Amino acid sequence: MKHEIKIPTVGESVVEVTLAEWLVKDGDIVAIDQALAEIESDKATFELPAEVAGKIEIKANDGDDLEIGAVIGYIDDSFATSDAPKKEEKKETPKQEVVKEEPKQATKQEAPKVETKVEKQESTNDSYAKGTPSPAAKKILDEKNVAANEVQGTGKDQRITKSDALKATPRNLEEALLSNKTASREETVEKLSRMRKTIARRLVDVKNQTAMLTTFNEVDMSAILDLRKQYKDAFAEKHGIGLGFMSFFTKACSTALMQFPKVNAYIDDENMILHDYADISIAVSTDKGLVVPVIRNAEVMSFADIELEIKRLASLARKGELKMEDMEGGTFTITNGGVFGSLLSTPIINQPQSAILGMHKIEERPIVENGQIIIKPMMYLALSYDHRIIDGKDSVSFLVAVKDYLEHPEKMLFGTDPNKVLLDL
């Protein structure tokens, strides 16, 4: 009996996907739950498993755009029990024979082959013509960008030896480099992936539909670096996870968002939707594009919980195993361009959110402190926000609060200075 292979429902708003790649060939015998193809939606890539075992018949091609529910092939289950075992038996016998015979062939044939080859290349008079390099010499000359006609051979009949090639130098280094370049005017056409097209469309929409501004500040990372240095081993030993920078930034932002609710809100038609929780989207770069899985209720999570959740989501993202629900519903985004060496950039808002924080690389810079010039590990912060809902006062105050929490991590315990809590101020 033939069973249809259909494109499954992957999310409420997704009506079309792309068949990125078949992982099996037409006519293959597949097992239950074996991955048949990679399907790419607007936000993620996932594998389509076989619901039954049998022989596959492919009806759609790699790169096809398909509607949800479309039939892309069939599986004939009448082949499930007859063909699959036979293929496995045939594979086992040759494997055992190859393992036994390979060592015997290697010991008898390898040594004579090498000796004969060397003898022919270096000693036989007929191996290369007068004034030309031996294979070994030619390889060296190619690496040094030296033409054979620039070298005077010292071998028999003026042949260029390996020794001649090692001694050779280009007459003009710039000329040699230029001669190695070849002009090309070829163009390659590649179809944009569905994810890349979605990213492109959404970025243009953000620029056109929001009043986006960016405010900048810088943070002294000394306190965080000292804290990590002092406690990283104990933290890893107790929680089984490293203490990274993202947990500090996630905690600082989620704490500050509770004080500045408009930065954590978004516009829905003529209404403003406010949240009493902080679902932080973390931008993760993958081979197929940028994805933003969400850390739910980050405002009540511990540092260890945040680090474990970031690790779990990042791992799923890089394996292409994120689900739609993993990426929906964030209220604020953090993106770290510093891991790629970015010193300063303007991040673009992740709609429908109203703000995004950009982290950058830590760089030692001279700053003035108490009238003295000292060197500190500094990081630039960039907050892009939608001016339709967030005023300059709120955006700047929020970023200053994040800076304060990062420079004084102990304040994240109570949301303010612990000394003031102690003194009831």
CSV table of C-alpha atoms in Angstrom, one decimal:
chain,number,residue,atom,x,y,z
A,1,MET,CA,0.0,0.0,0.0
A,2,LYS,CA,1.2,3.5,-0.9
A,3,HIS,CA,1.3,6.2,1.9
A,4,GLU,CA,1.4,9.9,1.0
A,5,ILE,CA,4.2,12.0,2.3
A,6,LYS,CA,2.7,15.4,3.1
A,7,ILE,CA,4.1,18.8,4.2
A,8,PRO,CA,3.0,19.0,7.9
A,9,THR,CA,1.6,22.1,9.7
A,10,VAL,CA,4.6,23.9,11.2
A,11,GLY,CA,2.9,27.0,12.8
A,12,GLU,CA,-0.3,28.9,12.8
A,13,SER,CA,0.9,31.7,10.5
A,14,VAL,CA,2.9,29.5,8.1
A,15,VAL,CA,1.1,28.6,4.9
A,16,GLU,CA,4.1,27.8,2.6
A,17,VAL,CA,7.5,26.2,3.1
A,18,THR,CA,10.5,25.2,0.9
A,19,LEU,CA,11.7,21.7,0.3
A,20,ALA,CA,15.3,22.5,1.1
A,21,GLU,CA,16.9,19.0,0.4
A,22,TRP,CA,15.9,15.4,0.1
A,23,LEU,CA,18.0,13.2,2.5
A,24,VAL,CA,17.1,10.0,0.6
A,25,LYS,CA,17.0,9.0,-3.1
A,26,ASP,CA,14.1,7.9,-5.2
A,27,GLY,CA,13.7,4.1,-4.8
A,28,ASP,CA,15.5,3.9,-1.4
A,29,ILE,CA,14.1,1.6,1.3
A,30,VAL,CA,13.5,3.7,4.4
A,31,ALA,CA,12.7,2.8,8.0
A,32,ILE,CA,10.1,4.3,10.3
A,33,ASP,CA,11.1,7.7,11.7
A,34,GLN,CA,14.1,8.0,9.3
A,35,ALA,CA,14.7,11.6,8.2
A,36,LEU,CA,13.4,11.9,4.6
A,37,ALA,CA,13.9,15.6,3.8
A,38,GLU,CA,14.8,19.0,5.2
A,39,ILE,CA,11.9,21.5,5.2
A,40,GLU,CA,12.6,25.2,5.6
A,41,SER,CA,10.0,27.6,6.9
A,42,ASP,CA,10.2,31.4,7.5
A,43,LYS,CA,11.9,30.9,10.8
A,44,ALA,CA,13.4,27.5,11.1
A,45,THR,CA,14.6,24.3,9.3
A,46,PHE,CA,13.3,20.9,10.4
A,47,GLU,CA,13.5,17.3,9.3
A,48,LEU,CA,10.5,15.4,7.9
A,49,PRO,CA,10.5,11.8,9.3
A,50,ALA,CA,9.0,8.7,7.6
A,51,GLU,CA,5.7,7.6,9.2
A,52,VAL,CA,6.0,4.1,7.8
A,53,ALA,CA,8.8,1.9,6.4
A,54,GLY,CA,9.0,1.0,2.7
A,55,LYS,CA,10.2,2.1,-0.7
A,56,ILE,CA,10.1,5.8,-1.4
A,57,GLU,CA,8.8,7.5,-4.5
A,58,ILE,CA,9.8,11.2,-4.8
A,59,LYS,CA,7.4,13.6,-6.5
A,60,ALA,CA,8.9,17.1,-5.5
A,61,ASN,CA,12.3,18.6,-6.2
A,62,ASP,CA,14.8,20.3,-4.0
A,63,GLY,CA,14.1,24.0,-3.8
A,64,ASP,CA,10.3,23.7,-4.5
A,65,ASP,CA,8.0,26.1,-2.7
A,66,LEU,CA,5.1,24.1,-1.3
A,67,GLU,CA,1.9,24.7,0.5
A,68,ILE,CA,1.1,23.1,3.8
A,69,GLY,CA,-0.5,19.7,3.1
A,70,ALA,CA,1.1,19.3,-0.3
A,71,VAL,CA,2.0,15.7,-1.3
A,72,ILE,CA,5.8,15.5,-2.0
A,73,GLY,CA,6.0,11.7,-2.4
A,74,TYR,CA,4.9,8.2,-1.5
A,75,ILE,CA,6.1,5.3,0.6
A,76,ASP,CA,5.2,1.8,-0.5
A,77,ASP,CA,5.0,-0.4,2.6
A,78,SER,CA,5.0,-3.6,0.6
A,79,PHE,CA,8.7,-3.3,0.3
A,80,ALA,CA,9.3,-2.7,4.0
A,81,THR,CA,9.9,-6.4,5.0
A,82,SER,CA,11.2,-7.9,1.8
A,83,ASP,CA,13.9,-5.5,0.6
A,84,ALA,CA,15.4,-3.8,3.7
A,85,PRO,CA,16.9,-6.9,5.4
A,86,LYS,CA,18.5,-8.1,2.1
A,87,LYS,CA,20.4,-4.8,1.7
A,88,GLU,CA,21.8,-5.1,5.2
A,89,GLU,CA,23.0,-8.7,4.7
A,90,LYS,CA,24.8,-7.7,1.5
A,91,LYS,CA,26.6,-4.9,3.2
A,92,GLU,CA,28.0,-7.0,6.1
A,93,THR,CA,29.9,-9.7,4.1
A,94,PRO,CA,32.2,-7.4,1.9
A,95,LYS,CA,33.0,-5.3,5.0
A,96,GLN,CA,34.5,-8.3,6.8
A,97,GLU,CA,36.5,-9.4,3.7
A,98,VAL,CA,38.0,-5.9,3.1
A,99,VAL,CA,39.2,-5.6,6.7
A,100,LYS,CA,41.0,-8.9,6.5
A,101,GLU,CA,42.6,-8.3,3.0
A,102,GLU,CA,43.7,-4.7,3.3
A,103,PRO,CA,46.7,-5.2,5.6
A,104,LYS,CA,48.1,-7.9,3.3
A,105,GLN,CA,47.9,-5.7,0.2
A,106,ALA,CA,49.5,-2.7,1.9
A,107,THR,CA,52.5,-4.6,3.2
A,108,LYS,CA,53.3,-6.2,-0.1
A,109,GLN,CA,52.6,-3.4,-2.5
A,110,GLU,CA,53.2,0.0,-0.8
A,111,ALA,CA,57.0,-0.1,-0.4
A,112,PRO,CA,57.8,-1.2,-4.0
A,113,LYS,CA,55.4,1.4,-5.4
A,114,VAL,CA,57.1,4.3,-3.6
A,115,GLU,CA,60.6,3.2,-4.6
A,116,THR,CA,59.7,2.8,-8.3
A,117,LYS,CA,57.9,6.2,-8.4
A,118,VAL,CA,60.9,8.1,-6.8
A,119,GLU,CA,63.3,6.3,-9.1
A,120,LYS,CA,61.4,7.2,-12.2
A,121,GLN,CA,60.9,10.9,-11.2
A,122,GLU,CA,64.4,11.6,-10.0
A,123,SER,CA,66.7,9.2,-11.9
A,124,THR,CA,65.2,8.1,-15.2
A,125,ASN,CA,66.5,10.3,-18.1
A,126,ASP,CA,63.2,10.1,-20.0
A,127,SER,CA,61.0,11.4,-17.1
A,128,TYR,CA,61.1,15.1,-18.1
A,129,ALA,CA,62.5,17.1,-21.0
A,130,LYS,CA,65.5,19.3,-21.3
A,131,GLY,CA,65.2,22.6,-19.3
A,132,THR,CA,62.0,21.5,-17.6
A,133,PRO,CA,61.6,20.9,-13.8
A,134,SER,CA,61.0,17.6,-12.2
A,135,PRO,CA,57.6,17.2,-10.5
A,136,ALA,CA,59.1,17.9,-7.1
A,137,ALA,CA,60.9,21.0,-8.5
A,138,LYS,CA,57.7,22.2,-10.3
A,139,LYS,CA,55.7,22.1,-7.1
A,140,ILE,CA,58.2,24.2,-5.3
A,141,LEU,CA,58.4,26.7,-8.2
A,142,ASP,CA,54.6,27.0,-8.4
A,143,GLU,CA,54.5,27.7,-4.6
A,144,LYS,CA,57.1,30.4,-5.0
A,145,ASN,CA,55.5,31.9,-8.1
A,146,VAL,CA,58.6,31.4,-10.2
A,147,ALA,CA,58.4,30.5,-13.9
A,148,ALA,CA,60.5,27.6,-15.1
A,149,ASN,CA,62.2,29.7,-17.8
A,150,GLU,CA,63.6,31.9,-15.1
A,151,VAL,CA,65.6,29.1,-13.5
A,152,GLN,CA,68.9,27.8,-14.8
A,153,GLY,CA,68.9,24.0,-14.4
A,154,THR,CA,72.0,22.3,-13.1
A,155,GLY,CA,70.9,18.7,-13.7
A,156,LYS,CA,71.7,16.5,-16.7
A,157,ASP,CA,70.8,18.3,-20.0
A,158,GLN,CA,70.1,21.5,-17.9
A,159,ARG,CA,67.1,19.9,-16.2
A,160,ILE,CA,65.8,21.8,-13.2
A,161,THR,CA,66.3,19.8,-10.0
A,162,LYS,CA,64.6,20.1,-6.6
A,163,SER,CA,67.8,21.9,-5.4
A,164,ASP,CA,67.6,24.4,-8.2
A,165,ALA,CA,63.9,25.1,-7.3
A,166,LEU,CA,64.7,25.7,-3.6
A,167,LYS,CA,67.4,28.3,-4.5
A,168,ALA,CA,65.2,30.1,-7.1
A,169,THR,CA,63.8,33.5,-6.3
A,170,PRO,CA,61.4,35.7,-8.4
A,171,ARG,CA,63.2,38.4,-10.5
A,172,ASN,CA,60.3,40.8,-9.6
A,173,LEU,CA,58.1,39.8,-6.7
A,174,GLU,CA,55.3,42.2,-7.7
A,175,GLU,CA,55.4,40.9,-11.2
A,176,ALA,CA,55.2,37.3,-9.9
A,177,LEU,CA,52.2,38.1,-7.8
A,178,LEU,CA,50.4,39.8,-10.6
A,179,SER,CA,51.2,36.9,-13.0
A,180,ASN,CA,49.4,34.6,-10.6
A,181,LYS,CA,46.2,36.5,-10.8
A,182,THR,CA,43.5,35.7,-13.4
A,183,ALA,CA,40.8,38.1,-14.3
A,184,SER,CA,37.2,36.7,-14.0
A,185,ARG,CA,33.8,38.2,-14.8
A,186,GLU,CA,31.7,35.2,-14.0
A,187,GLU,CA,28.4,35.6,-12.0
A,188,THR,CA,26.8,32.9,-9.9
A,189,VAL,CA,23.0,33.0,-9.3
A,190,GLU,CA,21.8,31.4,-6.0
A,191,LYS,CA,18.2,31.2,-5.0
A,192,LEU,CA,17.6,33.0,-1.7
A,193,SER,CA,16.5,30.6,1.1
A,194,ARG,CA,13.0,31.1,2.5
A,195,MET,CA,14.6,32.1,5.8
A,196,ARG,CA,16.8,34.7,4.2
A,197,LYS,CA,13.9,36.1,2.2
A,198,THR,CA,11.9,36.4,5.4
A,199,ILE,CA,14.7,38.1,7.2
A,200,ALA,CA,15.2,40.6,4.3
A,201,ARG,CA,11.4,41.4,4.2
A,202,ARG,CA,11.2,41.9,8.0
A,203,LEU,CA,14.2,44.1,8.1
A,204,VAL,CA,12.8,46.4,5.4
A,205,ASP,CA,9.4,46.4,7.2
A,206,VAL,CA,11.1,47.5,10.4
A,207,LYS,CA,12.8,50.4,8.7
A,208,ASN,CA,9.6,51.5,6.9
A,209,GLN,CA,7.1,50.9,9.7
A,210,THR,CA,8.9,52.1,12.9
A,211,ALA,CA,10.4,55.4,14.0
A,212,MET,CA,13.7,53.7,14.9
A,213,LEU,CA,16.4,55.6,16.8
A,214,THR,CA,19.5,54.3,18.6
A,215,THR,CA,21.1,55.6,21.8
A,216,PHE,CA,24.7,54.6,22.8
A,217,ASN,CA,26.6,54.2,26.0
A,218,GLU,CA,29.6,52.3,27.3
A,219,VAL,CA,30.1,50.0,30.2
A,220,ASP,CA,33.1,49.2,32.4
A,221,MET,CA,33.3,45.4,32.4
A,222,SER,CA,35.9,45.2,35.2
A,223,ALA,CA,33.4,44.1,37.9
A,224,ILE,CA,32.0,41.3,35.7
A,225,LEU,CA,35.4,40.1,34.6
A,226,ASP,CA,36.6,40.1,38.3
A,227,LEU,CA,33.4,38.2,39.4
A,228,ARG,CA,33.8,35.6,36.6
A,229,LYS,CA,37.5,35.1,37.4
A,230,GLN,CA,36.8,34.6,41.1
A,231,TYR,CA,33.8,32.3,40.9
A,232,LYS,CA,33.8,30.7,37.4
A,233,ASP,CA,35.3,27.4,38.7
A,234,ALA,CA,33.0,27.1,41.7
A,235,PHE,CA,30.0,28.0,39.4
A,236,ALA,CA,30.9,25.4,36.8
A,237,GLU,CA,31.4,22.8,39.5
A,238,LYS,CA,28.1,23.4,41.2
A,239,HIS,CA,25.9,24.0,38.1
A,240,GLY,CA,27.6,22.1,35.4
A,241,ILE,CA,27.7,25.1,33.1
A,242,GLY,CA,30.2,28.0,32.4
A,243,LEU,CA,29.5,31.5,33.7
A,244,GLY,CA,29.3,33.6,30.5
A,245,PHE,CA,28.5,37.2,29.7
A,246,MET,CA,25.0,36.6,28.4
A,247,SER,CA,23.6,35.7,31.8
A,248,PHE,CA,24.8,39.1,33.2
A,249,PHE,CA,23.2,41.0,30.3
A,250,THR,CA,20.0,39.0,30.3
A,251,LYS,CA,19.6,39.5,34.1
A,252,ALA,CA,20.5,43.2,33.8
A,253,CYS,CA,18.1,43.8,31.0
A,254,SER,CA,15.2,41.8,32.5
A,255,THR,CA,15.6,43.7,35.8
A,256,ALA,CA,15.7,47.1,34.1
A,257,LEU,CA,12.7,46.2,31.9
A,258,MET,CA,10.6,45.9,35.1
A,259,GLN,CA,11.4,49.5,35.9
A,260,PHE,CA,10.8,50.8,32.3
A,261,PRO,CA,7.7,48.9,31.1
A,262,LYS,CA,7.4,50.8,27.8
A,263,VAL,CA,10.8,49.4,26.6
A,264,ASN,CA,9.2,46.0,27.2
A,265,ALA,CA,6.0,46.8,25.3
A,266,TYR,CA,4.8,46.9,21.7
A,267,ILE,CA,2.2,48.6,19.6
A,268,ASP,CA,-0.9,46.6,18.4
A,269,ASP,CA,-2.9,48.8,16.0
A,270,GLU,CA,-4.0,51.7,18.3
A,271,ASN,CA,-3.1,50.0,21.5
A,272,MET,CA,0.0,49.6,23.6
A,273,ILE,CA,0.6,46.0,25.0
A,274,LEU,CA,2.5,46.1,28.3
A,275,HIS,CA,4.0,43.0,29.9
A,276,ASP,CA,4.7,42.2,33.6
A,277,TYR,CA,7.3,39.6,32.5
A,278,ALA,CA,10.5,39.7,30.5
A,279,ASP,CA,10.8,37.1,27.7
A,280,ILE,CA,14.3,37.8,26.3
A,281,SER,CA,15.0,36.9,22.7
A,282,ILE,CA,18.7,35.9,22.2
A,283,ALA,CA,20.0,36.3,18.7
A,284,VAL,CA,21.9,33.2,17.6
A,285,SER,CA,23.9,33.0,14.3
A,286,THR,CA,23.6,29.8,12.3
A,287,ASP,CA,24.7,28.6,8.9
A,288,LYS,CA,21.3,29.3,7.5
A,289,GLY,CA,20.7,32.7,9.1
A,290,LEU,CA,20.0,34.5,12.3
A,291,VAL,CA,17.4,33.0,14.7
A,292,VAL,CA,16.1,34.4,18.0
A,293,PRO,CA,15.0,31.8,20.5
A,294,VAL,CA,13.3,33.1,23.6
A,295,ILE,CA,14.2,32.8,27.3
A,296,ARG,CA,10.8,32.9,29.2
A,297,ASN,CA,10.4,34.8,32.4
A,298,ALA,CA,14.1,35.8,32.6
A,299,GLU,CA,13.3,38.2,35.4
A,300,VAL,CA,12.8,35.4,37.9
A,301,MET,CA,15.6,33.1,36.6
A,302,SER,CA,18.9,32.5,38.3
A,303,PHE,CA,22.2,33.0,36.5
A,304,ALA,CA,22.6,29.2,36.3
A,305,ASP,CA,19.1,28.8,34.9
A,306,ILE,CA,19.8,31.5,32.2
A,307,GLU,CA,23.1,29.9,31.2
A,308,LEU,CA,21.6,26.4,30.9
A,309,GLU,CA,18.6,27.8,28.9
A,310,ILE,CA,20.9,29.8,26.5
A,311,LYS,CA,23.1,26.7,26.0
A,312,ARG,CA,20.0,24.5,25.2
A,313,LEU,CA,18.4,27.0,22.8
A,314,ALA,CA,21.7,27.7,21.0
A,315,SER,CA,22.4,24.0,20.6
A,316,LEU,CA,18.9,23.5,19.1
A,317,ALA,CA,19.4,26.5,16.8
A,318,ARG,CA,22.7,25.3,15.4
A,319,LYS,CA,21.3,21.8,14.8
A,320,GLY,CA,18.3,23.3,13.0
A,321,GLU,CA,15.9,21.7,15.6
A,322,LEU,CA,14.2,24.8,17.0
A,323,LYS,CA,10.4,24.7,17.0
A,324,MET,CA,8.2,27.7,16.1
A,325,GLU,CA,7.1,28.1,19.8
A,326,ASP,CA,10.8,28.4,20.8
A,327,MET,CA,11.0,31.7,18.8
A,328,GLU,CA,7.7,33.3,19.3
A,329,GLY,CA,6.5,35.8,21.9
A,330,GLY,CA,9.7,37.6,22.9
A,331,THR,CA,9.3,41.0,24.5
A,332,PHE,CA,12.9,42.3,24.1
A,333,THR,CA,16.0,41.2,22.2
A,334,ILE,CA,19.8,41.0,23.0
A,335,THR,CA,22.3,40.6,20.1
A,336,ASN,CA,26.0,40.1,20.6
A,337,GLY,CA,28.0,41.4,17.7
A,338,GLY,CA,31.1,41.4,19.8
A,339,VAL,CA,31.7,37.7,19.2
A,340,PHE,CA,32.5,38.6,15.6
A,341,GLY,CA,34.7,41.5,16.6
A,342,SER,CA,32.2,44.3,16.2
A,343,LEU,CA,33.2,47.5,18.1
A,344,LEU,CA,30.0,49.5,17.5
A,345,SER,CA,26.9,48.9,15.4
A,346,THR,CA,23.2,49.8,15.2
A,347,PRO,CA,21.0,46.8,15.7
A,348,ILE,CA,17.6,46.6,14.0
A,349,ILE,CA,14.4,46.1,16.1
A,350,ASN,CA,12.9,42.6,16.1
A,351,GLN,CA,9.2,43.2,15.4
A,352,PRO,CA,6.7,43.4,17.0
A,353,GLN,CA,9.1,44.3,19.9
A,354,SER,CA,10.0,47.9,20.5
A,355,ALA,CA,13.7,47.7,21.5
A,356,ILE,CA,16.9,45.7,21.1
A,357,LEU,CA,20.2,45.9,22.9
A,358,GLY,CA,23.4,45.4,21.0
A,359,MET,CA,26.5,44.1,22.8
A,360,HIS,CA,30.0,44.6,21.3
A,361,LYS,CA,33.5,43.4,21.9
A,362,ILE,CA,35.4,44.2,25.1
A,363,GLU,CA,38.4,46.5,24.4
A,364,GLU,CA,40.9,48.0,26.8
A,365,ARG,CA,40.6,51.8,26.4
A,366,PRO,CA,42.0,54.8,28.4
A,367,ILE,CA,39.3,56.5,30.5
A,368,VAL,CA,39.3,59.3,33.0
A,369,GLU,CA,38.5,58.2,36.6
A,370,ASN,CA,38.8,60.6,39.6
A,371,GLY,CA,41.0,62.9,37.5
A,372,GLN,CA,43.4,60.1,36.5
A,373,ILE,CA,43.7,58.4,33.1
A,374,ILE,CA,43.5,54.6,33.5
A,375,ILE,CA,43.1,51.6,31.3
A,376,LYS,CA,39.8,49.7,31.7
A,377,PRO,CA,38.0,46.9,29.8
A,378,MET,CA,35.2,48.8,28.1
A,379,MET,CA,32.2,47.7,25.9
A,380,TYR,CA,30.0,49.9,23.8
A,381,LEU,CA,26.2,49.3,24.2
A,382,ALA,CA,23.6,50.3,21.6
A,383,LEU,CA,19.9,50.4,22.3
A,384,SER,CA,17.7,50.7,19.2
A,385,TYR,CA,14.1,51.6,20.0
A,386,ASP,CA,10.8,52.5,18.4
A,387,HIS,CA,10.3,56.2,19.1
A,388,ARG,CA,6.5,55.9,18.6
A,389,ILE,CA,6.2,54.2,21.9
A,390,ILE,CA,9.4,54.9,23.8
A,391,ASP,CA,10.5,58.5,24.5
A,392,GLY,CA,14.1,59.5,24.7
A,393,LYS,CA,14.0,59.8,28.4
A,394,ASP,CA,12.9,56.2,28.9
A,395,SER,CA,15.3,54.8,26.4
A,396,VAL,CA,18.3,56.6,27.8
A,397,SER,CA,17.3,55.9,31.4
A,398,PHE,CA,16.8,52.2,30.6
A,399,LEU,CA,20.3,52.0,29.0
A,400,VAL,CA,21.9,53.9,32.0
A,401,ALA,CA,20.1,51.4,34.4
A,402,VAL,CA,21.5,48.4,32.4
A,403,LYS,CA,25.0,50.0,32.5
A,404,ASP,CA,24.7,50.5,36.3
A,405,TYR,CA,23.6,46.9,36.9
A,406,LEU,CA,26.6,45.6,34.8
A,407,GLU,CA,29.1,47.8,36.6
A,408,HIS,CA,27.6,46.9,40.0
A,409,PRO,CA,26.3,43.3,39.6
A,410,GLU,CA,25.3,43.2,43.3
A,411,LYS,CA,22.5,45.6,42.6
A,412,MET,CA,20.7,42.9,40.5
A,413,LEU,CA,20.0,41.1,43.7
A,414,PHE,CA,17.4,43.7,44.8
A,415,GLY,CA,17.1,45.9,41.7
A,416,THR,CA,18.9,48.7,43.6
A,417,ASP,CA,21.9,49.3,45.9
A,418,PRO,CA,21.9,46.6,48.6
A,419,ASN,CA,23.2,49.3,51.1
A,420,LYS,CA,20.1,51.3,50.5
A,421,VAL,CA,17.9,48.2,51.1
A,422,LEU,CA,19.8,47.6,54.4
A,423,LEU,CA,19.3,51.2,55.5
A,424,ASP,CA,15.7,51.3,54.2
A,425,LEU,CA,16.4,54.3,52.0
